[in-house]
Short mmCIF file of C-alpha atoms and ligand atoms in Angstrom, two decimals:
data_model
loop_
_atom_site.label_atom_id
_atom_site.label_comp_id
_atom_site.label_asym_id
_atom_site.label_seq_id
_atom_site.Cartn_x
_atom_site.Cartn_y
_atom_site.Cartn_z
CA MET A 1 -13.44 11.33 -80.29
CA ASN A 2 -14.60 14.24 -78.18
CA ARG A 3 -11.49 16.37 -78.44
CA ASP A 4 -11.85 20.03 -77.49
CA GLU A 5 -10.83 21.85 -80.69
CA ALA A 6 -9.90 25.00 -78.74
CA TYR A 7 -6.57 23.32 -77.92
CA ASN A 8 -3.80 22.14 -80.19
CA PHE A 9 -3.78 18.33 -80.27
CA ALA A 10 -2.40 17.11 -76.91
CA TYR A 11 -2.29 20.72 -75.64
CA LEU A 12 1.36 21.54 -76.43
CA ASP A 13 2.23 23.66 -79.48
CA GLU A 14 4.21 21.97 -82.25
CA ASN A 15 7.50 23.77 -81.44
CA THR A 16 7.36 22.53 -77.87
CA LYS A 17 6.54 18.99 -78.96
CA ARG A 18 9.49 18.99 -81.39
CA MET A 19 11.83 20.20 -78.65
CA ILE A 20 10.60 17.49 -76.25
CA ARG A 21 10.75 14.86 -79.01
CA ARG A 22 14.38 15.73 -79.75
CA ALA A 23 15.20 15.45 -76.04
CA LEU A 24 13.44 12.07 -75.90
CA LEU A 25 15.46 10.70 -78.81
CA LYS A 26 18.75 11.75 -77.22
CA ALA A 27 17.58 10.28 -73.91
CA VAL A 28 16.95 6.94 -75.65
CA ALA A 29 20.35 7.13 -77.35
CA ILE A 30 22.13 7.69 -74.00
CA PRO A 31 20.29 5.34 -71.60
CA GLY A 32 19.93 6.77 -68.08
CA HIS A 33 21.41 10.18 -68.90
CA GLN A 34 19.31 13.19 -67.90
CA VAL A 35 18.65 15.44 -70.88
CA PRO A 36 17.58 19.01 -70.10
CA PHE A 37 14.51 20.33 -71.89
CA GLY A 38 12.62 23.61 -71.96
CA ALA A 39 9.67 22.54 -69.81
CA ARG A 40 6.45 24.45 -70.39
CA GLU A 41 3.83 25.63 -67.94
CA MET A 42 1.05 23.08 -67.84
CA PRO A 43 -2.52 23.63 -66.64
CA LEU A 44 -1.79 21.41 -63.64
CA PRO A 45 0.47 22.25 -60.69
CA TYR A 46 3.95 20.78 -60.18
CA GLY A 47 3.67 17.61 -58.16
CA TRP A 48 0.82 16.55 -60.44
CA GLY A 49 3.21 15.06 -62.92
CA THR A 50 3.78 17.94 -65.32
CA GLY A 51 6.98 16.29 -66.58
CA GLY A 52 5.25 13.02 -67.31
CA ILE A 53 2.33 14.89 -68.87
CA GLN A 54 4.65 16.76 -71.23
CA VAL A 55 6.36 13.53 -72.28
CA THR A 56 3.01 11.84 -72.86
CA ALA A 57 1.76 14.87 -74.82
CA ALA A 58 4.80 14.77 -77.10
CA VAL A 59 4.46 11.04 -77.75
CA LEU A 60 0.69 10.51 -77.85
CA GLY A 61 -1.19 9.97 -81.12
CA ALA A 62 -4.84 9.71 -82.03
CA GLY A 63 -4.65 5.90 -82.13
CA ASP A 64 -3.17 5.47 -78.67
CA VAL A 65 -4.99 4.03 -75.67
CA LEU A 66 -3.91 5.76 -72.47
CA LYS A 67 -3.81 4.41 -68.93
CA VAL A 68 -2.84 6.62 -65.98
CA ILE A 69 -2.01 5.26 -62.54
CA ASP A 70 -1.11 6.86 -59.27
CA GLN A 71 0.30 4.54 -56.56
CA GLY A 72 -1.03 1.65 -58.63
CA ALA A 73 -4.60 2.95 -58.74
CA ASP A 74 -6.50 4.30 -61.73
CA ASP A 75 -9.14 6.10 -59.65
CA THR A 76 -7.17 8.62 -57.58
CA THR A 77 -7.80 12.33 -58.19
CA ASN A 78 -4.41 12.74 -59.84
CA ALA A 79 -4.86 9.82 -62.24
CA VAL A 80 -8.43 10.77 -63.11
CA SER A 81 -7.46 14.41 -63.76
CA ILE A 82 -4.64 13.45 -66.11
CA ARG A 83 -6.80 10.95 -67.96
CA ARG A 84 -9.57 13.54 -68.39
CA PHE A 85 -7.04 16.12 -69.52
CA PHE A 86 -5.78 13.92 -72.36
CA ASN A 87 -9.25 12.80 -73.28
CA ARG A 88 -10.20 16.48 -73.63
CA VAL A 89 -7.11 17.83 -75.42
CA ALA A 90 -6.28 14.76 -77.54
CA GLY A 91 -9.57 12.87 -77.69
CA VAL A 92 -7.73 9.61 -77.10
CA GLU A 93 -9.30 6.48 -75.76
CA THR A 94 -8.43 5.75 -72.13
CA THR A 95 -8.45 2.50 -70.21
CA THR A 96 -7.77 1.09 -66.78
CA HIS A 97 -6.68 -2.29 -68.17
CA THR A 98 -2.91 -2.56 -68.35
CA GLY A 99 -3.08 -5.01 -71.25
CA ASP A 100 -5.22 -2.68 -73.39
CA ALA A 101 -3.01 0.41 -72.99
CA THR A 102 -0.40 1.54 -75.53
CA ILE A 103 0.86 4.32 -73.24
CA ILE A 104 0.84 4.07 -69.45
CA GLN A 105 1.65 7.17 -67.45
CA THR A 106 2.56 6.35 -63.88
CA ARG A 107 3.35 7.87 -60.55
CA HIS A 108 4.98 5.62 -57.93
CA ARG A 109 4.36 2.14 -59.40
CA ILE A 110 5.09 -0.22 -62.28
CA PRO A 111 2.08 -2.41 -63.16
CA GLU A 112 2.23 -6.02 -61.98
CA ALA A 113 1.30 -7.36 -65.43
CA ALA A 114 4.37 -7.74 -67.63
CA LEU A 115 4.53 -4.96 -70.22
CA THR A 116 5.09 -5.65 -73.92
CA GLU A 117 6.97 -4.23 -76.88
CA ALA A 118 3.75 -2.50 -77.97
CA GLN A 119 3.67 -0.32 -74.84
CA ILE A 120 5.44 2.78 -73.56
CA LEU A 121 5.70 3.46 -69.82
CA VAL A 122 5.94 7.17 -68.90
CA TYR A 123 7.06 7.95 -65.35
CA GLN A 124 6.26 11.16 -63.50
CA VAL A 125 9.46 12.17 -61.75
CA PRO A 126 9.58 14.70 -58.90
CA MET A 127 13.41 14.60 -58.54
CA PRO A 128 15.45 13.16 -61.40
CA GLU A 129 18.87 13.49 -59.77
CA PRO A 130 19.74 10.32 -57.79
CA LEU A 131 22.64 12.14 -56.10
CA PHE A 132 20.75 15.22 -54.91
CA ARG A 133 20.65 14.28 -51.22
CA LEU A 134 24.38 13.61 -51.24
CA GLU A 135 25.51 16.46 -53.47
CA PRO A 136 23.21 19.47 -53.85
CA ARG A 137 25.46 21.28 -56.37
CA LEU A 138 24.16 20.65 -59.87
CA ALA A 139 27.56 21.30 -61.50
CA GLU A 140 29.11 18.70 -59.22
CA THR A 141 26.49 16.01 -59.97
CA LYS A 142 26.94 16.67 -63.69
CA ARG A 143 30.65 16.08 -63.27
CA MET A 144 30.03 12.86 -61.37
CA HIS A 145 27.75 11.55 -64.13
CA ALA A 146 30.28 12.60 -66.76
CA LEU A 147 32.99 10.58 -65.02
CA ALA A 148 30.66 7.79 -63.80
CA ASP A 149 32.04 8.69 -60.38
CA TYR A 150 29.42 7.14 -58.12
CA GLY A 151 31.53 6.35 -55.07
CA LEU A 152 29.45 8.77 -52.98
CA MET A 153 26.29 6.70 -53.53
CA HIS A 154 28.07 3.48 -52.57
CA VAL A 155 29.32 5.14 -49.39
CA LYS A 156 25.77 6.26 -48.55
CA LEU A 157 24.35 2.77 -49.04
CA TYR A 158 27.16 1.26 -47.01
CA GLU A 159 26.45 3.68 -44.15
CA ASP A 160 22.83 2.45 -44.31
CA ILE A 161 24.08 -1.08 -43.84
CA ALA A 162 26.35 -0.08 -40.96
CA ARG A 163 23.50 1.73 -39.21
CA HIS A 164 20.50 -0.51 -39.97
CA GLY A 165 22.10 -3.83 -40.90
CA HIS A 166 20.56 -3.51 -44.36
CA ILE A 167 20.04 -0.90 -47.06
CA ALA A 168 17.24 1.25 -45.65
CA THR A 169 16.20 2.80 -48.94
CA SER A 170 12.80 1.42 -49.91
CA TYR A 171 11.71 4.00 -52.52
CA SER A 172 13.66 5.71 -55.33
CA TYR A 173 16.25 2.98 -54.88
CA PRO A 174 19.10 3.97 -57.25
CA VAL A 175 19.87 1.86 -60.30
CA MET A 176 22.70 1.58 -62.84
CA VAL A 177 21.50 1.67 -66.43
CA ASP A 178 23.43 -0.36 -69.00
CA GLY A 179 26.36 -0.38 -66.60
CA ARG A 180 27.03 3.32 -67.14
CA TYR A 181 24.60 5.85 -65.65
CA LEU A 182 23.30 6.05 -62.11
CA MET A 183 19.57 6.77 -62.39
CA SER A 184 16.65 7.46 -60.11
CA PRO A 185 13.79 5.07 -60.91
CA SER A 186 11.41 7.77 -59.54
CA PRO A 187 9.66 7.10 -56.21
CA ILE A 188 8.57 3.57 -57.06
CA PRO A 189 9.04 0.96 -54.33
CA ALA A 190 12.33 -0.93 -54.58
CA PHE A 191 10.04 -3.96 -55.11
CA ASP A 192 9.38 -2.65 -58.63
CA ASN A 193 13.04 -2.11 -59.57
CA PRO A 194 13.56 -5.61 -61.01
CA LYS A 195 10.67 -5.00 -63.44
CA MET A 196 12.73 -2.28 -65.11
CA ASP A 197 15.50 -4.69 -66.02
CA ARG A 198 15.32 -5.76 -69.67
CA MET A 199 11.69 -4.66 -69.92
CA PRO A 200 10.33 -5.16 -73.46
CA ALA A 201 8.52 -1.78 -73.25
CA LEU A 202 10.26 1.58 -73.71
CA GLN A 203 10.52 3.51 -70.42
CA LEU A 204 10.46 7.33 -70.49
CA PHE A 205 10.90 9.64 -67.51
CA GLY A 206 9.78 13.28 -67.27
CA ALA A 207 10.64 15.73 -64.47
CA GLY A 208 8.72 19.00 -64.97
CA ARG A 209 10.09 21.21 -62.21
CA GLU A 210 13.69 20.07 -62.75
CA LYS A 211 13.24 20.12 -66.54
CA ARG A 212 14.87 16.77 -67.23
CA ILE A 213 13.97 13.84 -69.47
CA TYR A 214 15.61 10.43 -69.36
CA ALA A 215 14.93 6.99 -70.76
CA VAL A 216 15.61 3.28 -70.58
CA PRO A 217 15.40 1.58 -73.99
CA PRO A 218 13.78 -1.85 -74.21
CA TYR A 219 15.80 -4.88 -73.05
CA THR A 220 18.35 -2.66 -71.31
CA GLU A 221 20.08 -3.81 -68.16
CA VAL A 222 18.85 -1.97 -65.06
CA ARG A 223 20.63 -3.09 -61.91
CA SER A 224 19.81 -1.95 -58.39
CA LEU A 225 22.98 -0.88 -56.58
CA ASP A 226 24.14 -3.38 -53.99
CA PHE A 227 27.13 -5.11 -52.47
CA GLU A 228 28.30 -8.69 -52.70
CA ASP A 229 27.77 -9.25 -48.97
CA HIS A 230 24.49 -7.26 -49.03
CA PRO A 231 22.68 -8.14 -52.23
CA PHE A 232 19.65 -6.11 -53.29
CA ARG A 233 16.48 -7.61 -51.79
CA PRO A 234 13.23 -5.90 -52.71
CA HIS A 235 10.88 -5.72 -49.75
CA ARG A 236 7.31 -6.96 -49.82
CA ALA A 237 4.91 -7.29 -46.89
CA ASN A 238 4.78 -10.96 -45.89
CA ALA A 239 1.06 -11.34 -46.52
CA SER A 240 -1.43 -12.11 -49.25
CA CYS A 241 -3.98 -9.74 -50.75
CA GLU A 242 -7.30 -9.90 -48.85
CA LEU A 243 -9.23 -9.36 -52.08
CA CYS A 244 -7.54 -11.59 -54.66
CA GLY A 245 -5.16 -13.69 -52.58
CA SER A 246 -2.04 -12.70 -54.53
CA ARG A 247 1.20 -13.59 -52.77
CA SER A 248 3.44 -12.00 -55.35
CA SER A 249 2.03 -8.49 -55.90
CA TYR A 250 3.05 -5.35 -54.05
CA LEU A 251 0.66 -4.73 -51.14
CA ASP A 252 -0.71 -1.61 -49.48
CA GLU A 253 -1.80 -1.78 -45.87
CA VAL A 254 -5.17 -0.06 -45.60
CA VAL A 255 -7.14 0.92 -42.54
CA THR A 256 -10.58 -0.73 -42.59
CA ASP A 257 -12.31 0.89 -39.59
CA ASP A 258 -11.76 3.37 -36.77
CA ARG A 259 -10.78 0.64 -34.27
CA GLY A 260 -7.39 0.00 -35.83
CA GLY A 261 -8.53 -2.73 -38.22
CA ARG A 262 -6.13 -3.18 -41.12
CA MET A 263 -5.72 -5.34 -44.15
CA PHE A 264 -3.35 -5.85 -47.03
CA VAL A 265 -4.57 -5.33 -50.60
CA CYS A 266 -2.81 -5.13 -53.96
CA SER A 267 -1.57 -1.65 -54.76
CA ASP A 268 -2.19 -2.35 -58.48
CA THR A 269 -6.00 -2.13 -58.63
CA ASP A 270 -6.31 -3.38 -62.22
CA TYR A 271 -4.20 -6.45 -61.42
CA CYS A 272 -6.31 -7.15 -58.33
CA GLU A 273 -9.68 -6.64 -60.06
CA THR A 274 -8.64 -8.78 -63.02
CA ARG A 275 -7.67 -11.60 -60.65
CA GLN A 276 -10.96 -11.32 -58.76
CA GLU A 277 -12.93 -11.41 -62.05
CA ASP A 278 -10.95 -14.44 -63.23
CA GLN A 279 -11.65 -16.20 -59.94
CA GLN A 280 -15.38 -15.46 -60.22
CA THR A 281 -15.39 -16.85 -63.77
CA GLU A 282 -13.59 -19.97 -62.57
CA ASN A 283 -16.05 -20.40 -59.68
CA ALA A 284 -19.02 -19.95 -61.99
CA LYS A 285 -17.57 -22.57 -64.35
CA GLY A 286 -17.04 -24.90 -61.41
CA GLU A 287 -20.66 -24.49 -60.29
CA ALA A 288 -21.98 -25.00 -63.80
CA ALA A 289 -19.98 -28.21 -64.22
CA MET B 1 6.60 25.83 -107.27
CA MET B 2 7.45 24.68 -103.74
CA ARG B 3 6.40 21.11 -103.05
CA PRO B 4 4.17 20.83 -99.98
CA GLY B 5 5.12 19.60 -96.51
CA PHE B 6 2.93 17.39 -94.32
CA ALA B 7 -0.75 17.42 -95.31
CA ASP B 8 -1.64 17.30 -91.59
CA PRO B 9 1.34 18.84 -89.80
CA VAL B 10 0.20 17.79 -86.31
CA GLN B 11 -0.83 14.17 -86.92
CA ASP B 12 1.80 13.43 -89.58
CA ALA B 13 4.64 14.75 -87.39
CA GLN B 14 3.33 12.70 -84.48
CA SER B 15 3.16 9.45 -86.43
CA CYS B 16 6.59 10.03 -87.99
CA PHE B 17 8.02 10.84 -84.57
CA ARG B 18 6.69 7.59 -83.16
CA ALA B 19 8.36 5.70 -85.99
CA VAL B 20 11.67 7.49 -85.30
CA LEU B 21 11.32 6.85 -81.56
CA GLU B 22 10.64 3.19 -82.27
CA ALA B 23 13.63 3.06 -84.64
CA LEU B 24 16.01 4.51 -82.04
CA SER B 25 14.51 2.39 -79.26
CA ARG B 26 14.93 -0.83 -81.25
CA PRO B 27 18.07 -0.29 -83.32
CA GLY B 28 18.11 -2.06 -86.65
CA ARG B 29 14.36 -2.67 -86.78
CA VAL B 30 13.05 -1.15 -89.99
CA GLN B 31 10.12 1.26 -89.63
CA THR B 32 7.89 2.51 -92.44
CA LEU B 33 6.86 6.17 -92.44
CA ALA B 34 3.46 6.92 -93.97
CA SER B 35 4.36 10.56 -94.52
CA GLY B 36 2.53 11.20 -97.79
CA LEU B 37 5.44 13.48 -98.77
CA THR B 38 6.69 14.04 -102.33
CA PRO B 39 9.85 16.02 -101.59
CA PRO B 40 12.15 17.44 -104.28
CA ALA B 41 14.95 15.21 -105.60
CA PRO B 42 17.22 13.83 -104.32
CA LEU B 43 15.29 13.57 -101.04
CA HIS B 44 13.41 10.36 -100.36
CA PRO B 45 10.07 10.66 -98.54
CA ALA B 46 11.47 9.14 -95.31
CA THR B 47 14.48 11.47 -95.31
CA ALA B 48 12.24 14.51 -95.76
CA ALA B 49 9.80 13.24 -93.11
CA VAL B 50 12.50 12.74 -90.47
CA LEU B 51 13.78 16.29 -90.93
CA LEU B 52 10.30 17.81 -91.08
CA THR B 53 9.46 15.99 -87.84
CA LEU B 54 12.56 17.01 -85.88
CA ALA B 55 14.34 20.04 -87.36
CA ASP B 56 13.30 23.65 -86.85
CA ALA B 57 14.67 27.13 -86.13
CA GLU B 58 16.40 25.78 -83.00
CA THR B 59 18.44 23.15 -84.86
CA PRO B 60 21.19 24.17 -87.28
CA LEU B 61 21.28 21.80 -90.26
CA HIS B 62 24.03 20.80 -92.63
CA HIS B 63 23.25 18.94 -95.84
CA ASP B 64 24.67 17.96 -99.22
CA ALA B 65 21.34 17.59 -101.03
CA GLY B 66 21.57 20.52 -103.44
CA ALA B 67 19.69 23.74 -104.11
CA GLU B 68 16.15 22.49 -104.56
CA ALA B 69 16.24 20.44 -101.37
CA ASP B 70 17.87 23.37 -99.61
CA ALA B 71 14.98 25.66 -100.50
CA TRP B 72 12.44 23.03 -99.44
CA LEU B 73 14.14 22.36 -96.10
CA ARG B 74 14.55 26.07 -95.34
CA PHE B 75 10.91 26.73 -96.15
CA HIS B 76 9.31 23.80 -94.30
CA CYS B 77 11.68 23.31 -91.36
CA GLY B 78 12.84 26.90 -91.04
CA CYS B 79 16.21 25.67 -89.85
CA PRO B 80 19.39 27.71 -90.22
CA MET B 81 22.07 26.14 -92.44
CA THR B 82 25.54 25.70 -91.04
CA ALA B 83 28.84 23.85 -91.39
CA ALA B 84 28.83 20.12 -90.59
CA GLY B 85 30.91 20.66 -87.46
CA SER B 86 28.33 22.90 -85.79
CA ALA B 87 25.12 21.22 -86.94
CA ALA B 88 22.57 19.50 -84.72
CA PHE B 89 21.32 17.58 -87.77
CA VAL B 90 23.54 16.52 -90.62
CA LEU B 91 21.90 15.16 -93.75
CA ALA B 92 24.04 13.12 -96.14
CA VAL B 93 22.62 11.92 -99.45
CA THR B 94 26.16 11.24 -100.71
CA PRO B 95 28.88 9.53 -98.61
CA PRO B 96 28.61 11.09 -95.13
CA PRO B 97 31.37 13.21 -93.60
CA ALA B 98 33.79 11.48 -91.20
CA LEU B 99 32.14 11.15 -87.78
CA ALA B 100 35.11 12.91 -86.16
CA THR B 101 34.13 16.10 -87.99
CA LEU B 102 30.65 16.20 -86.39
CA GLN B 103 29.53 17.37 -82.96
CA ALA B 104 29.86 14.57 -80.41
CA GLY B 105 28.73 16.58 -77.38
CA THR B 106 30.71 16.61 -74.14
CA ASP B 107 30.94 14.07 -71.33
CA GLU B 108 28.66 16.34 -69.28
CA GLU B 109 26.31 17.14 -72.17
CA PRO B 110 26.51 14.17 -74.52
CA GLU B 111 23.01 15.00 -75.80
CA ARG B 112 24.69 17.71 -77.87
CA GLY B 113 26.07 15.01 -80.15
CA ALA B 114 24.72 15.43 -83.68
CA THR B 115 22.07 13.32 -85.35
CA LEU B 116 23.36 12.13 -88.72
CA VAL B 117 20.62 11.35 -91.24
CA ILE B 118 22.02 9.23 -94.05
CA GLN B 119 19.98 8.52 -97.15
CA VAL B 120 20.86 5.09 -98.50
CA GLU B 121 19.64 2.89 -101.37
CA ALA B 122 17.92 0.17 -99.38
CA LEU B 123 17.26 -1.11 -95.85
CA GLU B 124 16.28 -4.67 -95.10
CA ALA B 125 15.86 -6.33 -91.70
CA GLY B 126 16.65 -9.98 -91.04
CA SER B 127 20.05 -10.30 -92.72
CA GLY B 128 23.34 -8.43 -92.97
CA TRP B 129 24.90 -6.71 -89.94
CA ARG B 130 24.49 -8.17 -86.46
CA LEU B 131 23.43 -5.53 -83.96
CA ARG B 132 23.61 -5.73 -80.18
CA GLY B 133 23.11 -3.26 -77.35
CA PRO B 134 20.31 -1.37 -75.57
CA GLY B 135 16.95 -1.84 -77.31
CA ILE B 136 17.89 -5.27 -78.63
CA GLU B 137 16.82 -8.45 -76.84
CA ALA B 138 19.41 -10.74 -78.39
CA GLU B 139 20.41 -9.64 -81.87
CA HIS B 140 18.89 -7.59 -84.69
CA ARG B 141 20.01 -8.03 -88.29
CA LEU B 142 20.09 -5.15 -90.73
CA ALA B 143 21.21 -5.06 -94.34
CA VAL B 144 22.06 -1.61 -95.68
CA ARG B 145 22.84 -0.89 -99.32
CA GLY B 146 24.53 2.35 -100.28
CA LEU B 147 26.85 3.13 -97.36
CA PRO B 148 30.55 3.74 -97.99
CA ASP B 149 32.86 0.86 -96.96
CA GLY B 150 34.58 2.75 -94.18
CA PHE B 151 31.40 3.63 -92.27
CA LEU B 152 31.43 0.77 -89.77
CA ALA B 153 35.12 1.13 -89.01
CA ASP B 154 34.75 4.89 -88.54
CA ARG B 155 31.85 4.31 -86.17
CA ALA B 156 33.58 1.53 -84.23
CA ALA B 157 36.74 3.61 -83.80
CA ARG B 158 34.75 6.26 -81.91
CA ARG B 159 32.97 3.92 -79.52
CA GLY B 160 35.42 4.63 -76.72
CA LEU B 161 34.13 8.21 -76.59
CA PHE B 162 30.80 7.13 -75.10
CA PRO B 163 28.70 8.84 -73.75
CA ARG B 164 29.83 11.29 -76.42
CA GLY B 165 28.87 10.29 -79.92
CA VAL B 166 26.75 10.68 -83.02
CA ASP B 167 23.38 8.97 -83.53
CA VAL B 168 22.53 7.78 -87.02
CA ILE B 169 19.18 7.52 -88.78
CA LEU B 170 19.29 5.63 -92.07
CA CYS B 171 16.57 6.46 -94.62
CA ALA B 172 15.62 4.71 -97.86
CA GLY B 173 12.36 5.31 -99.73
CA ASP B 174 9.68 5.39 -97.04
CA ARG B 175 11.72 3.32 -94.56
CA ILE B 176 14.07 4.13 -91.73
CA ALA B 177 16.30 2.31 -89.26
CA ALA B 178 18.44 3.86 -86.56
CA LEU B 179 21.85 3.27 -85.03
CA PRO B 180 22.10 5.11 -81.73
CA ARG B 181 25.64 5.57 -80.39
CA THR B 182 25.17 2.57 -78.05
CA THR B 183 24.66 -0.02 -80.80
CA LEU B 184 27.46 -2.52 -81.43
CA ILE B 185 27.65 -3.64 -85.04
CA GLU B 186 29.37 -6.69 -86.48
CA GLU B 187 29.49 -7.34 -90.17
CA GLY B 188 27.21 -10.25 -91.10
ZN1 ZN C 1 -5.26 -8.30 -54.90
#
């Protein structure tokens, strides 16, 4: 515990936490529905996950263990800043190990390791409205959600198919939650969408600039929109990780030198490092035997 | 003399909130609140803790818990008192009002549906009702003692209104269980 006593626990004042907590409960009660909340100014700029930070701050307790990832990595500036922030204002333990975390705040990925009932996944959301590119008028998108009138999104996806032969959306691929609400999964790769379906962990989403909170309760159906003749197929580079050999994880292509050298590595650094450590342990055992 | 609220308002509200969040996320699972509260009769500790955790000046409250509880809730939550039909939180320690008389929100703003806190005699997981829906892997069982007979029928009759609806938090002693509007309930 090295909490900075100059701040209220987890930075937010108690009135703000109560307001966010009420919004979270209604979000859980109406899966996939965007609940407005009175977002507060945070000591980090928009785009740094102020919505996710406010959700985490309202949920977090002294006994929690927090993990923060950005594009799958624990060591980016964004992830490190958020982890330091909560260590300072809440004194909570932090970790990079997915399995040790009780709360995981994420930007752009879902961990490869299956999450459990004892965990909460908090997504940072830049744009909560899945229809915003198709219908910029807020009043109109509210009406569409009220009526579950999502024909516009189907038309858009079908135009994708007509133009590209497949659905060209590879990030923020829209999902239906519990068969009722169209929801943006945040800018995670479509590869991660199936992990949301019937996940044992509670999933919470915070959009700071747009002042919206939404949620997917545990074990809730999350289905990526598709068509019978064009079923949803999450894309993954056809390669294995150069570091751990995984053929099932989501890969990033990284540049290795200034002569155009490239390689594929796991985007989830904890998953990759854990696999490498396990392999070293196995090798050591093999040599000892 | 006024009985006290949370001994540690920040940490106690946080731990109670997590229990309420867990209850609504996993309908029918019974959660225990370590609130340390000794509220005035007829309030049970869990009932008082739920309201202390969630209600404030922004949330009009309606209750049937009598004068002493009224003074305690006004003092510690600071919430304005109102008629059942305009309340964000409705507390029932006697048979609850018909759901049709409470705020259900609108199709565009279903989050305006009320939260109905019902104090009952006992909550026990593992037997009784069969619950299905979001938050439930296969089936949760919940036995509730102290609800009026018509409650399930009243609730079931309003299911077609979804996404509008009322979310229910059941409290007994230091325990709670929740029934968000999405939960389907069959008698055991
Ligand atoms: Zn790897």
